[in-house]
Structure formats: C-alpha cells, structure tokens
Coordinates of C-alpha atoms in Angstrom, one line a residue:
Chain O
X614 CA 14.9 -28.9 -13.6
X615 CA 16.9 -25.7 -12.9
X616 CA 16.5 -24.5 -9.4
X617 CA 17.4 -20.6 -9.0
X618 CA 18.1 -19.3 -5.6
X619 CA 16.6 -15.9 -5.8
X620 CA 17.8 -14.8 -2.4
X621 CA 21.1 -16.2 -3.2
X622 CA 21.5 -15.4 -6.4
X623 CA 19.8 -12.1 -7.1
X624 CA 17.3 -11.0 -9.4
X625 CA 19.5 -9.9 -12.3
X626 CA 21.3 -13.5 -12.2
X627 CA 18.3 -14.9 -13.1
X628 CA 16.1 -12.6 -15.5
X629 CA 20.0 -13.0 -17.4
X630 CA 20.0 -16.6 -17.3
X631 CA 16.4 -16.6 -18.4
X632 CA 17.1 -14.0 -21.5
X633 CA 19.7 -15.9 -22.5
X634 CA 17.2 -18.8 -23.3
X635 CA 16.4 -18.5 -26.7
X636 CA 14.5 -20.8 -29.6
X637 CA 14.7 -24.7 -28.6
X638 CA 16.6 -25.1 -25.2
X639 CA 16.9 -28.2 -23.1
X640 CA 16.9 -26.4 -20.3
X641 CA 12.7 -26.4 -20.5
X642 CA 12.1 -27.1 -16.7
X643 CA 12.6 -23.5 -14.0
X644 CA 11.7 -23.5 -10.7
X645 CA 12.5 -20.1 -8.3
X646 CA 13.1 -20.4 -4.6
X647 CA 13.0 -17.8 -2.3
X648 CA 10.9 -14.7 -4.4
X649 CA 10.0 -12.7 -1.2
X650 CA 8.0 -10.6 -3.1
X651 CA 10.6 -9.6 -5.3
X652 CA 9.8 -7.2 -8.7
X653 CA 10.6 -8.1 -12.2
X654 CA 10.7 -12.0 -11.8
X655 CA 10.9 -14.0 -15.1
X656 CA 9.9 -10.3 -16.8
X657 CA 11.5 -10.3 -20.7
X658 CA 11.4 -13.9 -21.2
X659 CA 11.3 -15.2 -24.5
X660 CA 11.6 -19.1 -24.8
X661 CA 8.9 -21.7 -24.1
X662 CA 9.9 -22.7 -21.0
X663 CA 7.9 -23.3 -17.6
X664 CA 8.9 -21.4 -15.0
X665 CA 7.2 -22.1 -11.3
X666 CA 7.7 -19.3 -8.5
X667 CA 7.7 -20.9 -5.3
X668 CA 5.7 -18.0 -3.0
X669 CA 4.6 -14.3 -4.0
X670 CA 5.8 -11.9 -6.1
X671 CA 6.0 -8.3 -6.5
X672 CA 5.9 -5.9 -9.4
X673 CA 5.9 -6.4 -13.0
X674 CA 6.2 -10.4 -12.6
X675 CA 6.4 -12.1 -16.0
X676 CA 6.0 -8.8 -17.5
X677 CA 6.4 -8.7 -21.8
X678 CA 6.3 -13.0 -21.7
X679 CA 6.6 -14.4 -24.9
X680 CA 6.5 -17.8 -25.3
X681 CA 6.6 -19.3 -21.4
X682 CA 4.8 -20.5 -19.2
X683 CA 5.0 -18.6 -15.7
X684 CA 3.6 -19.8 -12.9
X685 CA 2.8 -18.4 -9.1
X686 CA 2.9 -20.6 -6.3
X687 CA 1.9 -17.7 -4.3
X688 CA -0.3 -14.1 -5.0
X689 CA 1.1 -11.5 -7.5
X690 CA 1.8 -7.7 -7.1
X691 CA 1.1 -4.9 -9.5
X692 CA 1.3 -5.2 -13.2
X693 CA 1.4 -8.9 -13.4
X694 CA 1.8 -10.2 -17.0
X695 CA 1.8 -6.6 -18.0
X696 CA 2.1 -6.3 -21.8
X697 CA 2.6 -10.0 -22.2
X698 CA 3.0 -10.8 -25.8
X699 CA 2.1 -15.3 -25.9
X700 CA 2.2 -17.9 -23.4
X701 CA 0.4 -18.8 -20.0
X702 CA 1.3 -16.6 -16.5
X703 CA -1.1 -18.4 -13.7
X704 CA -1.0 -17.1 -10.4
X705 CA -2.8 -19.4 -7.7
X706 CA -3.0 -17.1 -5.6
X707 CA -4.6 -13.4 -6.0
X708 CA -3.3 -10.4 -7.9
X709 CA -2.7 -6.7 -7.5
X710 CA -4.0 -3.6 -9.6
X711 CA -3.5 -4.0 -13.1
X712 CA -2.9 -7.3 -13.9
X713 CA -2.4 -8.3 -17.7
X714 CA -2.7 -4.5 -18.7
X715 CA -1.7 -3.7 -21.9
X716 CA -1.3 -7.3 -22.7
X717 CA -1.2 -8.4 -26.2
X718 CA -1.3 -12.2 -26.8
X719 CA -1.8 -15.1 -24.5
X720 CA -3.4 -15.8 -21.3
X721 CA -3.5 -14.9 -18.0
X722 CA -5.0 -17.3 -15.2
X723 CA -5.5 -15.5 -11.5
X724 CA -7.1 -17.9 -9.4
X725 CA -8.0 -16.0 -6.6
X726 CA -9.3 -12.3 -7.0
X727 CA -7.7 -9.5 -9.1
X728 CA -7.8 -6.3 -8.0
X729 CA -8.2 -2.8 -9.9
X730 CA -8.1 -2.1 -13.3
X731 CA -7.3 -5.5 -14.0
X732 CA -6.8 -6.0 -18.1
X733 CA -6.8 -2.0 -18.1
X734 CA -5.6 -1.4 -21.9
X735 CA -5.5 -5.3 -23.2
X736 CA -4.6 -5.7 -26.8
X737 CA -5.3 -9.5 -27.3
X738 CA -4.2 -10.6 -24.0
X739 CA -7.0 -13.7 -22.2
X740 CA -7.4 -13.4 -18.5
X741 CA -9.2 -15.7 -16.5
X742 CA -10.2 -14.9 -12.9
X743 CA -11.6 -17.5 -11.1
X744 CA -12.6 -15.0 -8.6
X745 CA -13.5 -11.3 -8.7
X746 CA -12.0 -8.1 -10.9
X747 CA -11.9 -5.2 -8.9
X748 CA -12.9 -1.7 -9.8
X749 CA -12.2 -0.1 -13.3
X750 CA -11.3 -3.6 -14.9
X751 CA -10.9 -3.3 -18.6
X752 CA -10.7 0.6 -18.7
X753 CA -10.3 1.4 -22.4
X754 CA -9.8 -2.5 -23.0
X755 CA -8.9 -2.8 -26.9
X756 CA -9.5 -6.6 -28.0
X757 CA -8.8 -10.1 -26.3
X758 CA -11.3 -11.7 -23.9
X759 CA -11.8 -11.7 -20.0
X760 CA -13.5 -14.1 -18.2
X761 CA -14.6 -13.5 -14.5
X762 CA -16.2 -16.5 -12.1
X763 CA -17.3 -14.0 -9.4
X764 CA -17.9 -10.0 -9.3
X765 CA -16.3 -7.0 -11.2
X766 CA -16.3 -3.7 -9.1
X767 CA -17.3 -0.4 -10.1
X768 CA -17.2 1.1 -13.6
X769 CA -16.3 -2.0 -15.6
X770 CA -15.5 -1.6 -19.4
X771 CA -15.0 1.9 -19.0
X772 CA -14.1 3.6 -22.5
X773 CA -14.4 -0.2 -24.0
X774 CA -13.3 -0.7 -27.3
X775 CA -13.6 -4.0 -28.9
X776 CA -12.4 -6.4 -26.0
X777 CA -15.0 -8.8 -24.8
X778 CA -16.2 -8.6 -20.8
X779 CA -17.9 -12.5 -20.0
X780 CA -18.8 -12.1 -15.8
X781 CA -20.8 -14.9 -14.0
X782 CA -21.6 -12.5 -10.4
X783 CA -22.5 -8.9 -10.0
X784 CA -21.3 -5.9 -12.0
X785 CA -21.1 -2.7 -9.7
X786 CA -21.4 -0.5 -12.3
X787 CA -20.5 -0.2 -16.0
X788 CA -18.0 2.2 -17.1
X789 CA -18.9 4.9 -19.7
X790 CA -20.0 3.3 -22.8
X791 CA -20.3 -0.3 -21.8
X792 CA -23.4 -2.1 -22.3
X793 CA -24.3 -5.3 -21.5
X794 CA -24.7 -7.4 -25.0
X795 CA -26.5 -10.7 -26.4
X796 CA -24.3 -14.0 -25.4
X797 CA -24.4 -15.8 -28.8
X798 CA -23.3 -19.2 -29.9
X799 CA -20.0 -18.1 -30.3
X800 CA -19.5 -16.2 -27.1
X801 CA -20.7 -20.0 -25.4
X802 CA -18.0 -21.3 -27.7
X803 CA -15.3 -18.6 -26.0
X804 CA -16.2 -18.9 -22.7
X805 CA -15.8 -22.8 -22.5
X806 CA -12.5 -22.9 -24.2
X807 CA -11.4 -20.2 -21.7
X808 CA -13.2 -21.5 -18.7
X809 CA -11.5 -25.2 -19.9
X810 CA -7.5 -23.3 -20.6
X811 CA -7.8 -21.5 -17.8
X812 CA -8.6 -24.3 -15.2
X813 CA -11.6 -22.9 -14.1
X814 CA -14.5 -26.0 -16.3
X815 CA -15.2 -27.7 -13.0
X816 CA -16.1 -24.5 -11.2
X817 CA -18.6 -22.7 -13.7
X818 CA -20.7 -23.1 -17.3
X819 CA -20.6 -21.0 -20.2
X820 CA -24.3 -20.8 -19.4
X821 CA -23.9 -18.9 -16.5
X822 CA -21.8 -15.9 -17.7
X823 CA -23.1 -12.6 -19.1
X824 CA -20.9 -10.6 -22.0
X825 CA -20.5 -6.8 -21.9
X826 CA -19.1 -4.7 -24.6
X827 CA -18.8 -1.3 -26.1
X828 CA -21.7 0.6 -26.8
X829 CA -19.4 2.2 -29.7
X830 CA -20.4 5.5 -29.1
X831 CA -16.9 7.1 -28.1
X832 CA -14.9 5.6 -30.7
X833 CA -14.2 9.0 -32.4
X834 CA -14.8 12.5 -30.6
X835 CA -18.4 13.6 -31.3
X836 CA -19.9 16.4 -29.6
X837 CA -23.0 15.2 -29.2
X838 CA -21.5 13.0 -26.7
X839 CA -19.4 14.6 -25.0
X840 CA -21.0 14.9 -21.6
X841 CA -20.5 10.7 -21.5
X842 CA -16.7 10.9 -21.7
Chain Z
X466 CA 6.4 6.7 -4.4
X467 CA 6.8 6.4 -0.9
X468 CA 7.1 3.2 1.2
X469 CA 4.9 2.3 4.5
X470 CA 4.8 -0.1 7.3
X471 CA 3.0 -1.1 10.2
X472 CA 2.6 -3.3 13.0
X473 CA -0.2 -3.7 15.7
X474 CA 0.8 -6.5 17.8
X475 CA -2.2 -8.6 19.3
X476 CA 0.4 -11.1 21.0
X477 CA 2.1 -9.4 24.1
X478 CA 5.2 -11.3 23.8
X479 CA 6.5 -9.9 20.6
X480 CA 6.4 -6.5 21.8
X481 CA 10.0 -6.2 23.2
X482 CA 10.6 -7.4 19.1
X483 CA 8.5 -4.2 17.9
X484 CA 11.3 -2.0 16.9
X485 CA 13.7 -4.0 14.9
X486 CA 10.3 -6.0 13.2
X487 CA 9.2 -2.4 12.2
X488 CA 12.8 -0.9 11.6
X489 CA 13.4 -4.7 9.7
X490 CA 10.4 -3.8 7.4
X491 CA 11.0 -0.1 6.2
X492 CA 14.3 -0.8 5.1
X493 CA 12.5 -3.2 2.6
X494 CA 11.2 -0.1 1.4
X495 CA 14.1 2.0 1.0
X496 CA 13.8 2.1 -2.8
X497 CA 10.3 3.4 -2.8
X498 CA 11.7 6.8 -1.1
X499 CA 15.0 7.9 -0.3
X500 CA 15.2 11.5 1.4
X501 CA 13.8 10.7 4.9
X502 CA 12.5 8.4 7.1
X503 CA 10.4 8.3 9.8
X504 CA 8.8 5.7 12.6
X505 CA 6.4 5.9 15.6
X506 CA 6.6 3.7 18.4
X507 CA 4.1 3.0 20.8
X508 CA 4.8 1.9 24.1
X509 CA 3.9 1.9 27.9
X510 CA 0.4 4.0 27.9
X511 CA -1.7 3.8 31.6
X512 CA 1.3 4.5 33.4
X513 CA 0.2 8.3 34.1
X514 CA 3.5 9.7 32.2
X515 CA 3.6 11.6 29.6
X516 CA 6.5 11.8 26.7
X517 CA 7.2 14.4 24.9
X518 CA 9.5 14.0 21.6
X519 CA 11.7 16.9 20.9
X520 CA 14.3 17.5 18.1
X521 CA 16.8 20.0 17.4
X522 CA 19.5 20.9 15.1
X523 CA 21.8 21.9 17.8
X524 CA 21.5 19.1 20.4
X525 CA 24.1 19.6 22.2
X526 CA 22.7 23.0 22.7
X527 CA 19.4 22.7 23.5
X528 CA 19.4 19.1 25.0
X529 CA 21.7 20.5 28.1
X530 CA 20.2 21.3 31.2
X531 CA 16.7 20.9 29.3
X532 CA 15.5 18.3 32.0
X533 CA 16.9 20.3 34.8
X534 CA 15.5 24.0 33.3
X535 CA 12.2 22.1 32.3
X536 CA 11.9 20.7 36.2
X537 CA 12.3 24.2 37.6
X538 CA 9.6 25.7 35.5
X539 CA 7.2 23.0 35.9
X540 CA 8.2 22.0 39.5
X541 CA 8.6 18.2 39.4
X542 CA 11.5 15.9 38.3
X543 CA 11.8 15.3 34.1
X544 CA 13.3 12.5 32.8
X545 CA 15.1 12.8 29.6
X546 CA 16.8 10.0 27.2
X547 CA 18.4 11.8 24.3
X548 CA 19.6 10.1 21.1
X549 CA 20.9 12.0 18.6
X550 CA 18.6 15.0 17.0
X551 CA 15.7 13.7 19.7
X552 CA 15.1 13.5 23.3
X553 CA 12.0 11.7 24.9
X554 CA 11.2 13.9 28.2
X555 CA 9.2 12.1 30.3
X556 CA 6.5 13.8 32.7
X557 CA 4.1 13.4 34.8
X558 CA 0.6 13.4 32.4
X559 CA -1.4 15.9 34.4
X560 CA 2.2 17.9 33.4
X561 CA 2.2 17.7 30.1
X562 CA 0.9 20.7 28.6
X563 CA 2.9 22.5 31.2
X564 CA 5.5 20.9 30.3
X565 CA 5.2 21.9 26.3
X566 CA 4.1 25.5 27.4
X567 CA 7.4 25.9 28.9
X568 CA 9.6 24.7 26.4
X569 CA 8.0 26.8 24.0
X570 CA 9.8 29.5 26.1
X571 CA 12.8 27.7 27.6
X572 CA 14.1 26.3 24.3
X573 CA 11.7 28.1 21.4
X574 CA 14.1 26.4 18.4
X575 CA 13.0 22.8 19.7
X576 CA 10.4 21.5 17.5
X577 CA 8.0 19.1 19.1
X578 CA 7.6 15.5 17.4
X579 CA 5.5 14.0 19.5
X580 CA 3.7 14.3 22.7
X581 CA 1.3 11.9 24.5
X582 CA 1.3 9.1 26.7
X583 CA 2.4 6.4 25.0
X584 CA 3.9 7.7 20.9
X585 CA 7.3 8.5 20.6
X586 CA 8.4 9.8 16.9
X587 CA 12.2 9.8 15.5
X588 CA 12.6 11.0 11.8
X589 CA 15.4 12.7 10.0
X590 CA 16.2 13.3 6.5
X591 CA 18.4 10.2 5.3
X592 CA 18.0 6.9 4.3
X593 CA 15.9 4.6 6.5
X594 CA 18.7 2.2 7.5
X595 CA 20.3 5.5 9.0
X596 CA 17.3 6.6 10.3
X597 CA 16.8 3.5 12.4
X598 CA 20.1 3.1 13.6
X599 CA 20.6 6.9 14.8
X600 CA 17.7 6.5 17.0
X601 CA 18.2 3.0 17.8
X602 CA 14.9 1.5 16.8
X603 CA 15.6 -2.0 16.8
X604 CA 16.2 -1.9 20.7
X605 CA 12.7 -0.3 20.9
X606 CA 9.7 -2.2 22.2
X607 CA 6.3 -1.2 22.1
X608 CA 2.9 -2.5 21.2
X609 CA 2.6 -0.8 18.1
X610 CA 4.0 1.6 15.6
X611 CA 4.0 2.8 11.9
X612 CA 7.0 3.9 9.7
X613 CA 7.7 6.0 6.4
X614 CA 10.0 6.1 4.1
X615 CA 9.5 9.5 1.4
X616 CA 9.9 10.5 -1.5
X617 CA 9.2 13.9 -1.4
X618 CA 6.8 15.5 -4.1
X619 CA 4.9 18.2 -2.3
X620 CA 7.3 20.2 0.2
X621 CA 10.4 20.5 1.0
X622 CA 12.4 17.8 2.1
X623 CA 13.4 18.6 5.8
X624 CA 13.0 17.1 9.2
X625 CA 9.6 18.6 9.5
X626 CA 9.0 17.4 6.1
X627 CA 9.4 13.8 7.2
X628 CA 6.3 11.4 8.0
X629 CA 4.8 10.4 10.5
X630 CA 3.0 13.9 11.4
X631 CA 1.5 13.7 15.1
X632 CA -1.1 16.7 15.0
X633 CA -2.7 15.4 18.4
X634 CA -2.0 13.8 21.7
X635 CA -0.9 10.4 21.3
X636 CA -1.9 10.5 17.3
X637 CA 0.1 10.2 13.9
X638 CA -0.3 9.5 10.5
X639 CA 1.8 8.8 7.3
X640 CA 1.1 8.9 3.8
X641 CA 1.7 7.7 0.5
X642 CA -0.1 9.9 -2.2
X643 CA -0.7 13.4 -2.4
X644 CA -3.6 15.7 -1.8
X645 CA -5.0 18.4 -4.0
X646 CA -7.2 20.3 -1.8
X647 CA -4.7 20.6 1.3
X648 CA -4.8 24.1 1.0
X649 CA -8.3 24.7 1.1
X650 CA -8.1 22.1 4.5
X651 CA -5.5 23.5 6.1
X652 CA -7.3 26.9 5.7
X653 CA -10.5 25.7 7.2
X654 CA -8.5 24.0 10.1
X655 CA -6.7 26.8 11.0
X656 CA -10.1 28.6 11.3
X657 CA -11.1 26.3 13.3
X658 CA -7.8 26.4 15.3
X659 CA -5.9 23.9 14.4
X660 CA -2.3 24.6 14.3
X661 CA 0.9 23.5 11.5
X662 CA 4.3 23.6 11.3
X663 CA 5.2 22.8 7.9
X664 CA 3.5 23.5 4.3
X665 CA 2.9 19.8 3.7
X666 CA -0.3 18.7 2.5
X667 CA 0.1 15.3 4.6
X668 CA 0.6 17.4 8.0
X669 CA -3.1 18.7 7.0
X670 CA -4.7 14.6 6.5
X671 CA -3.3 14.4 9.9
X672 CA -4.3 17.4 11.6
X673 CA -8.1 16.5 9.6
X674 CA -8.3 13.2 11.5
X675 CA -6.7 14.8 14.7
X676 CA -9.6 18.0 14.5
X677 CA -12.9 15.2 14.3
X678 CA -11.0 12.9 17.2
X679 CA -10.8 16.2 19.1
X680 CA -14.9 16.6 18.4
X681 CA -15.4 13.6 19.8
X682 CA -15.5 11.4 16.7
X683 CA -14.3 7.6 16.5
X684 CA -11.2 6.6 14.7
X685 CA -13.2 4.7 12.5
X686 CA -15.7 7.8 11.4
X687 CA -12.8 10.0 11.2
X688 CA -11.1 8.0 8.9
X689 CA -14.6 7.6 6.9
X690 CA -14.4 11.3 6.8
X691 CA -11.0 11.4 4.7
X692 CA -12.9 9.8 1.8
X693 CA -15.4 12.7 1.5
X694 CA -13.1 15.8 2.5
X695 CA -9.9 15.0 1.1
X696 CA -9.3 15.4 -2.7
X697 CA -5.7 13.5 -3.9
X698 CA -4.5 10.2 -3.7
X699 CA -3.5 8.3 -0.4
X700 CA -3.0 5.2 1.8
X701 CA -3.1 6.5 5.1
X702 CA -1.8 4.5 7.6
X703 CA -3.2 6.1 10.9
X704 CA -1.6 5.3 14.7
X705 CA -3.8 6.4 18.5
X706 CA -2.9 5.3 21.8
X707 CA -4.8 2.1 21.6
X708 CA -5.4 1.7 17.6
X709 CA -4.0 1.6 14.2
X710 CA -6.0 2.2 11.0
X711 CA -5.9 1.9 7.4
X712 CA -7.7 4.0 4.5
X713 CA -7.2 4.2 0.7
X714 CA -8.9 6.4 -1.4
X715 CA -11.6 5.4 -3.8
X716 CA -9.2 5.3 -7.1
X717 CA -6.8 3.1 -4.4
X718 CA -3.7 3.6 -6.7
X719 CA -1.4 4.1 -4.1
X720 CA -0.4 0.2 -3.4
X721 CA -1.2 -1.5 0.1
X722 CA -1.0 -5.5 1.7
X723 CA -2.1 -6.4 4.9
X724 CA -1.6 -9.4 6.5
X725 CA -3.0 -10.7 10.4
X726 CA -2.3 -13.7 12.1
X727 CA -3.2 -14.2 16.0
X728 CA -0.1 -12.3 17.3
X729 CA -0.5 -9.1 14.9
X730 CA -2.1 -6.8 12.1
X731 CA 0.3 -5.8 9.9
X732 CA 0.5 -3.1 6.8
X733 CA 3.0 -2.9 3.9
X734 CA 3.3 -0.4 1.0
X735 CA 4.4 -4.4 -0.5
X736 CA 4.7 -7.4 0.3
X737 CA 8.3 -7.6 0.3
X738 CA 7.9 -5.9 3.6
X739 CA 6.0 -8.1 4.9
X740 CA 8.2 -11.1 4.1
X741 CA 10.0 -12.0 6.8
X742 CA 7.4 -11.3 9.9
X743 CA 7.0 -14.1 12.5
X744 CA 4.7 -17.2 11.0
X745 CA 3.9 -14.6 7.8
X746 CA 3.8 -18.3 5.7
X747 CA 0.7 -18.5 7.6
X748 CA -0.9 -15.3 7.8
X749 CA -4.3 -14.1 6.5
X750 CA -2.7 -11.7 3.8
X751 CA -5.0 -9.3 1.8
X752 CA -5.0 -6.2 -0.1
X753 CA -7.1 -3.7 1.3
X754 CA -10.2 -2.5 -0.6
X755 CA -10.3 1.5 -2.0
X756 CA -12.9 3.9 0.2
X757 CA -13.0 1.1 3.0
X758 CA -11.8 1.8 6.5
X759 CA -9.7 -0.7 8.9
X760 CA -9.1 -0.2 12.4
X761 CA -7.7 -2.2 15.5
X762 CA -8.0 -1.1 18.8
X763 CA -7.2 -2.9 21.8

C-alpha cells in the first residue's frame, strides 16, 4: 500500500507518481490522505490500480480514468469521472453537477445523490446512483447506460440520443425528445448486472425501474420539428 | 469564476473567531478570482450605534479631522477607527442619516461602503490575502459575515467594482454569475428611486433585494423574487442585520456547498473552503438546490 500525503506532498507529486504507473506495476495498492477538497486528484491515470481518497474531493476527480479503480471515501465535486475512458470511480458519498459527463467507457458508482446534468454528453460511460440525478441529467446523452435508485429532476434525457435512462422514483419532467420506452428482457438483464456492479442489488430489483429513451425525432434538423428543439 | 464564503454563527463563543474563519476561507478561493476582494462583517447590532464604512483614495486626506468636522455638523461625539483605504465612524443610530448627509458635503470624494447598525464592509482591488490583512480581518469578531473574491467579467475592476455591494441599511450581497437583464433592473429601480454607484449588474441584484426589503417584504420572499426578475446566472449569497441567505438560479451552474453543524451555517463557492471549519468532519454538508431559497435569522 502506497500512502500519499496530499497536504504534504502536493497535488502534482502525486497525479506524477500516478502517470508514471504504466502497464503491469506492483505498486497496485494507493491510498490518499488529506484531499481537502482538492481538484484534479488521480485525474489522467492510466494503470489498473485502486486508488482510495480518504475524504472529499473537488473538481475533475478521476477525470479521463483508464484502467483504475478510484474510489471516494467522501462526496465529489464537479466533473467527477468526467470523460472517463475504463475502469470503476465510486464515490460513497454524493456528487456535484456533471458527474461522468462525456464519459466514454466504464462505470461510475455515486452512492449518495448526483446533482445536475449528471452523465450530460456520455459516450459509453455506466453510472449508477443509488440516490437521485438532479436536473438536466443525460442532456444530449450519446450511448452507455444510467441507472437511478431514487428521482431524476427536471428535463431528463433532454436531446437524447441513444444512451439508455433506467429510474426506479419520480421523473420531474423529460427533456425534449425523451420518451419513456417498453422495459424488455434485456433492459431486466442490464439493469441487474448494473444494479449487482454497482453495489446497489440489495437496495433495488430490475423490476422496479422504468427505461426512457430518445423519441428519435431530432437526430437530424427537420423543420417540421423545430419548435421541439 | 468568482469565489464565495460565508459564515452565520449559531454558537456565540466562536464569534470573536469570525474574522480569521471567514478571512481563513476566501483565501481558499483565491484561484477562483484574483482582482479584488471583498468581506462583510457583522457585529454588535442593539447597541443604538450606527457605523458607517467609508473609503477613500486619499486617506490621509479625507480621514483627518473627519470625526472632529463630522461631530460639529451633526452635534454629538463620532468615533472613528481607520485602517487603511476605510474608516468605521461610529454614531449614534437616530444620527445616522445625518451623519451620511453631512459627509456627502464635508468629504463628497468619500464613497460610502456600508452603513447600518451592525455591517461593516472592507474591499479593495488585490488579492484576498492582501485584502484581509490591510484591513485586519482576522482580528475581527462578529456574528456573521460573507466574503468575495472576483473575477471580474462585467465592469470595471475598481474598488466600487468589488463585492459585497450594501444597497440598504445593514444589507449586502455578493455574487458569482452574471445577469443579463441588469440594465433593464437598474432602469426600473432607479424609477422607482433607488440609487447606484457603479455600472455593475451585481450592485443592481442587490439594490433588487434591498428595494422589496424596503416595501416591507421578508428576506425570504425577496430572495424568491430574484428567481422571477432576474435573467443571468448567480449564487447569491445575501447578509441583514440578523440573517444570511442563499439563492441559485434555476440552471444552478454557478457552484455552491453548504455545510451546518450546531455552532454555524456555512456557504462555500467549494468545499475546499469549507475544509478546515471547527468540527466540519461532522457537519451536515450539502449542496444547495437551483431556484430554492435558504435563510437563517436569529
């Protein structure tokens, strides 16, 4: 186990240490101390390693992870796992606006609630919220899955492409062209390996969640439609 | 970008602690706005004096005689601490328009910060570790008080320029975000008699608030008003004589974390400024929700 100092040490120190860990490493095992809500920790990282941040963090944590495993001992600010590429980020606590956007591979487990525009722009990236999304989640979401125990906020799926939306509670309201959609056999299938990856099996059944998707209507300018946009 | 922070205290024995908590946390936030800084304080309200924050770019000027020309016009004694580009003049509060109608004559390059019974307001253009230490705010107490750091994006950056803007007795506000309608408000306040001193569109969120609290309005509903009248982005972190309020707008881009324990409500532009707060490992920490309005009042 390599202990980091982050209030010693400093944040470049470590992000360098961490960069330089490419391919196979022994040094598997991370733990930071001391994160104050510092941006940028364990952004860049490209090595399957697993990496615990003991308390909160700031901006941008774990942002463009390939490979590791990242995970919050605390809540997460802004942009958390934002444009992550493979491997597992779960925060245990909750997370601010945007978390996961742009994300293209992986998945993303906030335990407590994520705020707005939560998955906004995800290209493959899974997030699993074990409590509620906040408003504009999934704004012009392109593919990869999210899976919501509690409530999304207003104007979910706004702009949806191809991403799937699974939410067990409420939807405020759904964005423009998102439609709630048949759950299918294989949408059961999704949700239960997501619900099982993502620590959340003993809280909530595939059975319980409703899918939303796009309506496919604003794809490709049309002016028939354009007072929807 | 601009950084924010503020502290109500519910627990009277951490109030001689309020200035270097508050002065503590908008350093944090330094690197969220670098051309001035700003901080309210609010302290020893019911005591029938008023204070009137004053600043000057020639203080050795203006500040001279000032309590002594200020106590001959109005008739009774003025107190007067100055430090640096400020001065707090203390008078008595049935005094205190009096008191500001005369210097408007004695001393007509003063600009006034502040005035009530209980706000003082020190800002200058300069980093916030300057800032603080030019007007001593770490040896301030108080029992409550909200701080800026800017990064300026719509006016000038100036002294005037600098948050928190007090538009009423005893009332301030700062601001992260900027407003797209400020003009058409400011025009329909000045209608309605309001008064500015700078072309800032944050000056005209406070003078908004300050206008309804004049008509008799709570600081809740005024607040609640914000979200219909005001076009633009913005926290607003809001400071009365006995209160402290919180509103985002409904898009709630602008970031915000709050966190209360017992002893205090307190609001961070991030939680790095929240970090090292008394007992903060156990505090109730949250981020507030867009088009939702927070108040404490004692």
């Amino acid at each position: 186990m390599q202990t980091f100092d982050l209030g010693a040490e400093g944040l470049r120190a470590l992000n360098s240490a961490l960069h330089a860990l490419k391919g196979q490493t022994n040094m598997t095992e991370w733990e930071v101390i001391n994160p104050k809500g510092a941006h940028a920790i364990a952004a860049g990282v490209d090595a399957p390693v697993d990496i615990t941040v003991r308390g909160s963090t700031g901006y941008y944590c774990a942002g463009m992870n390939k490979l590791a495993t990242v995970r919050v001992k605390g809540s997460a600010g802004p942009g958390v796992a934002e444009n992550m590429m493979s491997g597992t980020v779960i925060i245990d606590g909750d997370a601010s606006q945007y978390a996961g956007a742009t994300g293209r591979g992986g998945l993303l487990v906030i335990k407590g609630n994520a705020s707005s525009r939560c998955g906004i722009s995800m290209k493959g990236i899974n997030i699993v919220v074990h409590g509620n999304i906040g408003h504009m989640s999934a704004f012009m979401a392109q593919s990869g899955n999210i899976v919501c125990l509690g409530d999304a906020g207003e104007a979910l799926g706004d702009s949806l492409y191809e991403a799937r939306l699974f939410v067990r509670g409420t939807v405020k309201s759904l964005g423009a062209d998102c439609i709630e959609k048949e759950m299918r056999p294989e949408h059961y299938a999704i949700v239960e390996d997501l619900l099982r990856q993502g620590e959340a099996d003993t809280k909530a059944k595939p059975e319980e969640f409703r899918r939303y998707g796009s309506a496919r209507k604003l794809y490709t300018f049309n002016i028939d439609n354009a007072s929807s946009y | 970008m601009c950084g924010i922070v503020g502290l109500f205290l519910k627990d009277p024995k951490l109030e001689p602690q309020l200035g270097a908590l508050l002065a503590d946390m908008l350093i944090t936030m330094t690197d969220r706005g670098p051309d001035s800084a700003g901080i309210a304080i609010y302290s020893g309200a019911g005591k029938g004096k008023a204070k009137i924050t004053v600043q000057s770019s020639t203080p050795e000027v203006d500040f001279k005689t000032l309590d002594e020309d200020l106590k001959d016009a109005i008739g009774t004694p003025v107190l007067i601490l100055i430090k640096s580009t400020h001065a707090v003049l203390e008078v008595p509060l049935a005094q205190m328009d009096a008191a500001r109608s005369a210097l408007s004559h004695l001393r007509p390059n003063v600009k006034v910060m502040s005035a009530g019974e209980s706000i003082e307001i020190f800002k200058e253009v300069g980093l916030p570790k300057d800032v603080a230490r030019r007007f001593d705010v770490a040896k301030m107490s108080g029992t409550h008080g909200i701080g800026h750091t800017r990064m300026a994006t719509e006016s000038a950056v100036t002294t005037m320029g600098a948050h928190p803007f007090s538009t009423g007795s005893d009332q301030c506000l700062v601001h992260n975000g900027s407003l797209s309608n400020h003009n058409g408000v400011r025009r329909e306040l000045k209608r309605q008699g309001m008064t500015f001193e700078t072309e800032n569109d944050t000056e005209v969120g406070a003078a908004f608030i300050s206008h309804k609290l004049q008509n008799g309005e709570t600081l809740g509903n005024a607040l609640e008003a914000t979200l219909t009248d005001l076009d633009g982005f913005f926290t607003f972190v809001v400071g009365t004589k006995n209160g402290f309020g919180v509103v985002r707008d409904p898009i709630a881009c602008k970031p915000a974390v709050m966190a209360e324990t017992d002893d205090y409500v307190a609001f961070g532009s991030e939680y790095r400024a929240l970090v090292n707060l008394p007992g903060i490992e156990h505090a109730r920490i949250w981020e507030p929700e867009p088009a939702t309005v927070y108040f404490w009042e004692r």
